[in-house]
Amino acid sequence: MYALIIDDSRAMRSILRRIVTDLGFETLEAADGQEALDHLNAGRIPTLCLIDWNMPVMDGYTFITNVRANPEWRDITLMMVTTESEHGQIVRALAAGAHEYVIKPFTPDAIADKLELLGLVAKAVPA
């Protein structure tokens, strides 16, 4: 299973890559929504997309609406990871088809908890 990390910040992609790699995902990256759609159109269908809202070329919201318009991609889990914190934006993203929403800054545990809620990672067992 792999995750497609979509963010125009190379540093943020690196942070998210480390987190999801530690959780067992292989990763692929895109610097904007169009580059991410290019990956999907090339047949590289991820289990999970981690999506920034504000990016050049194509923003995260537009990416989500494009993914949800294609029935072949309906099984992809979409999670916004963004600085957009207004309630209206969160509702808009979820209504468009995002499964979860994480506001930057975040902790690795916040990402792990959301992925656990989505059933994509196993619940950590206390030692």
JSON list of C-alpha atoms in Angstrom, two decimals:
[
{"chain": "A", "resi": 1, "resn": "MET", "atom": "CA", "xyz": [0.00, 0.00, 0.00]},
{"chain": "A", "resi": 2, "resn": "TYR", "atom": "CA", "xyz": [1.29, 3.41, -0.78]},
{"chain": "A", "resi": 3, "resn": "ALA", "atom": "CA", "xyz": [0.56, 7.05, -0.10]},
{"chain": "A", "resi": 4, "resn": "LEU", "atom": "CA", "xyz": [0.66, 9.92, -2.57]},
{"chain": "A", "resi": 5, "resn": "ILE", "atom": "CA", "xyz": [1.88, 13.07, -0.81]},
{"chain": "A", "resi": 6, "resn": "ILE", "atom": "CA", "xyz": [0.69, 16.24, -2.55]},
{"chain": "A", "resi": 7, "resn": "ASP", "atom": "CA", "xyz": [2.21, 19.47, -1.32]},
{"chain": "A", "resi": 8, "resn": "ASP", "atom": "CA", "xyz": [4.17, 22.26, -2.99]},
{"chain": "A", "resi": 9, "resn": "SER", "atom": "CA", "xyz": [6.56, 22.41, -0.02]},
{"chain": "A", "resi": 10, "resn": "ARG", "atom": "CA", "xyz": [9.43, 19.95, -0.39]},
{"chain": "A", "resi": 11, "resn": "ALA", "atom": "CA", "xyz": [10.04, 20.19, 3.38]},
{"chain": "A", "resi": 12, "resn": "MET", "atom": "CA", "xyz": [6.42, 19.29, 4.17]},
{"chain": "A", "resi": 13, "resn": "ARG", "atom": "CA", "xyz": [6.53, 16.36, 1.73]},
{"chain": "A", "resi": 14, "resn": "SER", "atom": "CA", "xyz": [9.67, 15.15, 3.50]},
{"chain": "A", "resi": 15, "resn": "ILE", "atom": "CA", "xyz": [8.01, 15.38, 6.94]},
{"chain": "A", "resi": 16, "resn": "LEU", "atom": "CA", "xyz": [4.90, 13.53, 5.77]},
{"chain": "A", "resi": 17, "resn": "ARG", "atom": "CA", "xyz": [7.02, 10.94, 3.93]},
{"chain": "A", "resi": 18, "resn": "ARG", "atom": "CA", "xyz": [8.87, 10.08, 7.15]},
{"chain": "A", "resi": 19, "resn": "ILE", "atom": "CA", "xyz": [5.63, 9.77, 9.11]},
{"chain": "A", "resi": 20, "resn": "VAL", "atom": "CA", "xyz": [3.79, 7.52, 6.68]},
{"chain": "A", "resi": 21, "resn": "THR", "atom": "CA", "xyz": [6.89, 5.47, 5.86]},
{"chain": "A", "resi": 22, "resn": "ASP", "atom": "CA", "xyz": [7.23, 4.70, 9.57]},
{"chain": "A", "resi": 23, "resn": "LEU", "atom": "CA", "xyz": [3.58, 3.57, 9.45]},
{"chain": "A", "resi": 24, "resn": "GLY", "atom": "CA", "xyz": [4.31, 1.10, 6.67]},
{"chain": "A", "resi": 25, "resn": "PHE", "atom": "CA", "xyz": [3.48, 3.03, 3.50]},
{"chain": "A", "resi": 26, "resn": "GLU", "atom": "CA", "xyz": [5.57, 3.34, 0.38]},
{"chain": "A", "resi": 27, "resn": "THR", "atom": "CA", "xyz": [5.33, 6.88, -0.95]},
{"chain": "A", "resi": 28, "resn": "LEU", "atom": "CA", "xyz": [5.03, 8.83, -4.15]},
{"chain": "A", "resi": 29, "resn": "GLU", "atom": "CA", "xyz": [5.08, 12.64, -4.23]},
{"chain": "A", "resi": 30, "resn": "ALA", "atom": "CA", "xyz": [3.56, 15.45, -6.27]},
{"chain": "A", "resi": 31, "resn": "ALA", "atom": "CA", "xyz": [4.12, 19.21, -5.99]},
{"chain": "A", "resi": 32, "resn": "ASP", "atom": "CA", "xyz": [0.55, 20.11, -7.02]},
{"chain": "A", "resi": 33, "resn": "GLY", "atom": "CA", "xyz": [-2.83, 18.63, -7.83]},
{"chain": "A", "resi": 34, "resn": "GLN", "atom": "CA", "xyz": [-2.19, 18.35, -11.56]},
{"chain": "A", "resi": 35, "resn": "GLU", "atom": "CA", "xyz": [1.02, 16.39, -11.02]},
{"chain": "A", "resi": 36, "resn": "ALA", "atom": "CA", "xyz": [-0.92, 14.12, -8.66]},
{"chain": "A", "resi": 37, "resn": "LEU", "atom": "CA", "xyz": [-3.66, 13.59, -11.28]},
{"chain": "A", "resi": 38, "resn": "ASP", "atom": "CA", "xyz": [-0.92, 12.74, -13.78]},
{"chain": "A", "resi": 39, "resn": "HIS", "atom": "CA", "xyz": [0.23, 9.95, -11.42]},
{"chain": "A", "resi": 40, "resn": "LEU", "atom": "CA", "xyz": [-3.33, 8.61, -11.18]},
{"chain": "A", "resi": 41, "resn": "ASN", "atom": "CA", "xyz": [-3.88, 8.80, -14.93]},
{"chain": "A", "resi": 42, "resn": "ALA", "atom": "CA", "xyz": [-0.64, 6.86, -15.40]},
{"chain": "A", "resi": 43, "resn": "GLY", "atom": "CA", "xyz": [-2.13, 4.04, -13.32]},
{"chain": "A", "resi": 44, "resn": "ARG", "atom": "CA", "xyz": [-0.27, 4.70, -10.07]},
{"chain": "A", "resi": 45, "resn": "ILE", "atom": "CA", "xyz": [-3.33, 4.42, -7.79]},
{"chain": "A", "resi": 46, "resn": "PRO", "atom": "CA", "xyz": [-2.50, 5.00, -4.12]},
{"chain": "A", "resi": 47, "resn": "THR", "atom": "CA", "xyz": [-4.34, 3.77, -1.07]},
{"chain": "A", "resi": 48, "resn": "LEU", "atom": "CA", "xyz": [-4.06, 7.21, 0.50]},
{"chain": "A", "resi": 49, "resn": "CYS", "atom": "CA", "xyz": [-3.54, 10.79, -0.66]},
{"chain": "A", "resi": 50, "resn": "LEU", "atom": "CA", "xyz": [-2.31, 13.45, 1.77]},
{"chain": "A", "resi": 51, "resn": "ILE", "atom": "CA", "xyz": [-3.32, 16.75, 0.18]},
{"chain": "A", "resi": 52, "resn": "ASP", "atom": "CA", "xyz": [-2.39, 20.35, 0.82]},
{"chain": "A", "resi": 53, "resn": "TRP", "atom": "CA", "xyz": [-5.08, 22.90, -0.02]},
{"chain": "A", "resi": 54, "resn": "ASN", "atom": "CA", "xyz": [-3.01, 25.80, -1.38]},
{"chain": "A", "resi": 55, "resn": "MET", "atom": "CA", "xyz": [-0.73, 24.83, -4.25]},
{"chain": "A", "resi": 56, "resn": "PRO", "atom": "CA", "xyz": [0.14, 26.33, -7.63]},
{"chain": "A", "resi": 57, "resn": "VAL", "atom": "CA", "xyz": [-1.29, 24.90, -10.88]},
{"chain": "A", "resi": 58, "resn": "MET", "atom": "CA", "xyz": [-4.09, 22.91, -9.17]},
{"chain": "A", "resi": 59, "resn": "ASP", "atom": "CA", "xyz": [-5.16, 23.29, -5.54]},
{"chain": "A", "resi": 60, "resn": "GLY", "atom": "CA", "xyz": [-6.10, 20.43, -3.24]},
{"chain": "A", "resi": 61, "resn": "TYR", "atom": "CA", "xyz": [-9.83, 21.11, -3.35]},
{"chain": "A", "resi": 62, "resn": "THR", "atom": "CA", "xyz": [-9.86, 20.90, -7.16]},
{"chain": "A", "resi": 63, "resn": "PHE", "atom": "CA", "xyz": [-7.79, 17.71, -6.96]},
{"chain": "A", "resi": 64, "resn": "ILE", "atom": "CA", "xyz": [-10.38, 16.14, -4.64]},
{"chain": "A", "resi": 65, "resn": "THR", "atom": "CA", "xyz": [-13.29, 17.07, -6.92]},
{"chain": "A", "resi": 66, "resn": "ASN", "atom": "CA", "xyz": [-11.43, 15.56, -9.90]},
{"chain": "A", "resi": 67, "resn": "VAL", "atom": "CA", "xyz": [-10.71, 12.33, -8.02]},
{"chain": "A", "resi": 68, "resn": "ARG", "atom": "CA", "xyz": [-14.30, 11.99, -6.84]},
{"chain": "A", "resi": 69, "resn": "ALA", "atom": "CA", "xyz": [-15.58, 12.56, -10.39]},
{"chain": "A", "resi": 70, "resn": "ASN", "atom": "CA", "xyz": [-13.81, 9.38, -11.53]},
{"chain": "A", "resi": 71, "resn": "PRO", "atom": "CA", "xyz": [-15.53, 6.18, -10.28]},
{"chain": "A", "resi": 72, "resn": "GLU", "atom": "CA", "xyz": [-12.32, 4.17, -10.82]},
{"chain": "A", "resi": 73, "resn": "TRP", "atom": "CA", "xyz": [-10.67, 6.20, -8.04]},
{"chain": "A", "resi": 74, "resn": "ARG", "atom": "CA", "xyz": [-13.49, 5.98, -5.47]},
{"chain": "A", "resi": 75, "resn": "ASP", "atom": "CA", "xyz": [-11.51, 3.65, -3.18]},
{"chain": "A", "resi": 76, "resn": "ILE", "atom": "CA", "xyz": [-8.69, 6.17, -2.64]},
{"chain": "A", "resi": 77, "resn": "THR", "atom": "CA", "xyz": [-8.70, 7.62, 0.87]},
{"chain": "A", "resi": 78, "resn": "LEU", "atom": "CA", "xyz": [-8.29, 11.40, 0.74]},
{"chain": "A", "resi": 79, "resn": "MET", "atom": "CA", "xyz": [-6.96, 13.36, 3.71]},
{"chain": "A", "resi": 80, "resn": "MET", "atom": "CA", "xyz": [-6.42, 17.11, 3.63]},
{"chain": "A", "resi": 81, "resn": "VAL", "atom": "CA", "xyz": [-3.28, 18.27, 5.46]},
{"chain": "A", "resi": 82, "resn": "THR", "atom": "CA", "xyz": [-3.38, 22.03, 5.30]},
{"chain": "A", "resi": 83, "resn": "THR", "atom": "CA", "xyz": [-3.15, 25.40, 7.04]},
{"chain": "A", "resi": 84, "resn": "GLU", "atom": "CA", "xyz": [-6.75, 26.17, 6.02]},
{"chain": "A", "resi": 85, "resn": "SER", "atom": "CA", "xyz": [-8.48, 26.15, 9.40]},
{"chain": "A", "resi": 86, "resn": "GLU", "atom": "CA", "xyz": [-11.79, 27.93, 8.74]},
{"chain": "A", "resi": 87, "resn": "HIS", "atom": "CA", "xyz": [-14.80, 25.78, 9.53]},
{"chain": "A", "resi": 88, "resn": "GLY", "atom": "CA", "xyz": [-16.33, 26.52, 6.12]},
{"chain": "A", "resi": 89, "resn": "GLN", "atom": "CA", "xyz": [-13.23, 25.24, 4.32]},
{"chain": "A", "resi": 90, "resn": "ILE", "atom": "CA", "xyz": [-13.20, 22.06, 6.37]},
{"chain": "A", "resi": 91, "resn": "VAL", "atom": "CA", "xyz": [-16.88, 21.42, 5.61]},
{"chain": "A", "resi": 92, "resn": "ARG", "atom": "CA", "xyz": [-16.30, 22.17, 1.93]},
{"chain": "A", "resi": 93, "resn": "ALA", "atom": "CA", "xyz": [-13.41, 19.68, 1.67]},
{"chain": "A", "resi": 94, "resn": "LEU", "atom": "CA", "xyz": [-15.32, 16.95, 3.49]},
{"chain": "A", "resi": 95, "resn": "ALA", "atom": "CA", "xyz": [-18.42, 17.55, 1.35]},
{"chain": "A", "resi": 96, "resn": "ALA", "atom": "CA", "xyz": [-16.27, 17.27, -1.79]},
{"chain": "A", "resi": 97, "resn": "GLY", "atom": "CA", "xyz": [-15.10, 13.84, -0.71]},
{"chain": "A", "resi": 98, "resn": "ALA", "atom": "CA", "xyz": [-12.17, 14.16, 1.68]},
{"chain": "A", "resi": 99, "resn": "HIS", "atom": "CA", "xyz": [-12.29, 11.51, 4.42]},
{"chain": "A", "resi": 100, "resn": "GLU", "atom": "CA", "xyz": [-10.29, 13.41, 7.01]},
{"chain": "A", "resi": 101, "resn": "TYR", "atom": "CA", "xyz": [-8.83, 16.84, 7.65]},
{"chain": "A", "resi": 102, "resn": "VAL", "atom": "CA", "xyz": [-5.63, 17.70, 9.54]},
{"chain": "A", "resi": 103, "resn": "ILE", "atom": "CA", "xyz": [-4.61, 21.29, 10.23]},
{"chain": "A", "resi": 104, "resn": "LYS", "atom": "CA", "xyz": [-0.92, 22.26, 10.12]},
{"chain": "A", "resi": 105, "resn": "PRO", "atom": "CA", "xyz": [1.07, 22.27, 12.26]},
{"chain": "A", "resi": 106, "resn": "PHE", "atom": "CA", "xyz": [0.47, 18.69, 13.32]},
{"chain": "A", "resi": 107, "resn": "THR", "atom": "CA", "xyz": [2.28, 15.96, 15.20]},
{"chain": "A", "resi": 108, "resn": "PRO", "atom": "CA", "xyz": [3.15, 12.52, 13.83]},
{"chain": "A", "resi": 109, "resn": "ASP", "atom": "CA", "xyz": [0.64, 11.12, 16.34]},
{"chain": "A", "resi": 110, "resn": "ALA", "atom": "CA", "xyz": [-2.14, 13.26, 14.85]},
{"chain": "A", "resi": 111, "resn": "ILE", "atom": "CA", "xyz": [-1.51, 11.74, 11.41]},
{"chain": "A", "resi": 112, "resn": "ALA", "atom": "CA", "xyz": [-1.24, 8.22, 12.88]},
{"chain": "A", "resi": 113, "resn": "ASP", "atom": "CA", "xyz": [-4.47, 8.70, 14.84]},
{"chain": "A", "resi": 114, "resn": "LYS", "atom": "CA", "xyz": [-6.38, 9.79, 11.74]},
{"chain": "A", "resi": 115, "resn": "LEU", "atom": "CA", "xyz": [-5.03, 6.87, 9.71]},
{"chain": "A", "resi": 116, "resn": "GLU", "atom": "CA", "xyz": [-5.97, 4.54, 12.53]},
{"chain": "A", "resi": 117, "resn": "LEU", "atom": "CA", "xyz": [-9.53, 5.93, 12.53]},
{"chain": "A", "resi": 118, "resn": "LEU", "atom": "CA", "xyz": [-9.65, 5.33, 8.78]},
{"chain": "A", "resi": 119, "resn": "GLY", "atom": "CA", "xyz": [-8.52, 1.74, 9.31]},
{"chain": "A", "resi": 120, "resn": "LEU", "atom": "CA", "xyz": [-5.33, 2.22, 7.32]},
{"chain": "A", "resi": 121, "resn": "VAL", "atom": "CA", "xyz": [-2.93, 1.46, 10.18]},
{"chain": "A", "resi": 122, "resn": "ALA", "atom": "CA", "xyz": [-3.20, -0.88, 13.11]},
{"chain": "A", "resi": 123, "resn": "LYS", "atom": "CA", "xyz": [-3.88, 0.55, 16.54]},
{"chain": "A", "resi": 124, "resn": "ALA", "atom": "CA", "xyz": [-0.71, 0.89, 18.59]},
{"chain": "A", "resi": 125, "resn": "VAL", "atom": "CA", "xyz": [-0.56, -1.54, 21.50]},
{"chain": "A", "resi": 126, "resn": "PRO", "atom": "CA", "xyz": [0.97, -0.11, 24.70]},
{"chain": "A", "resi": 127, "resn": "ALA", "atom": "CA", "xyz": [4.14, -1.91, 25.78]}
]
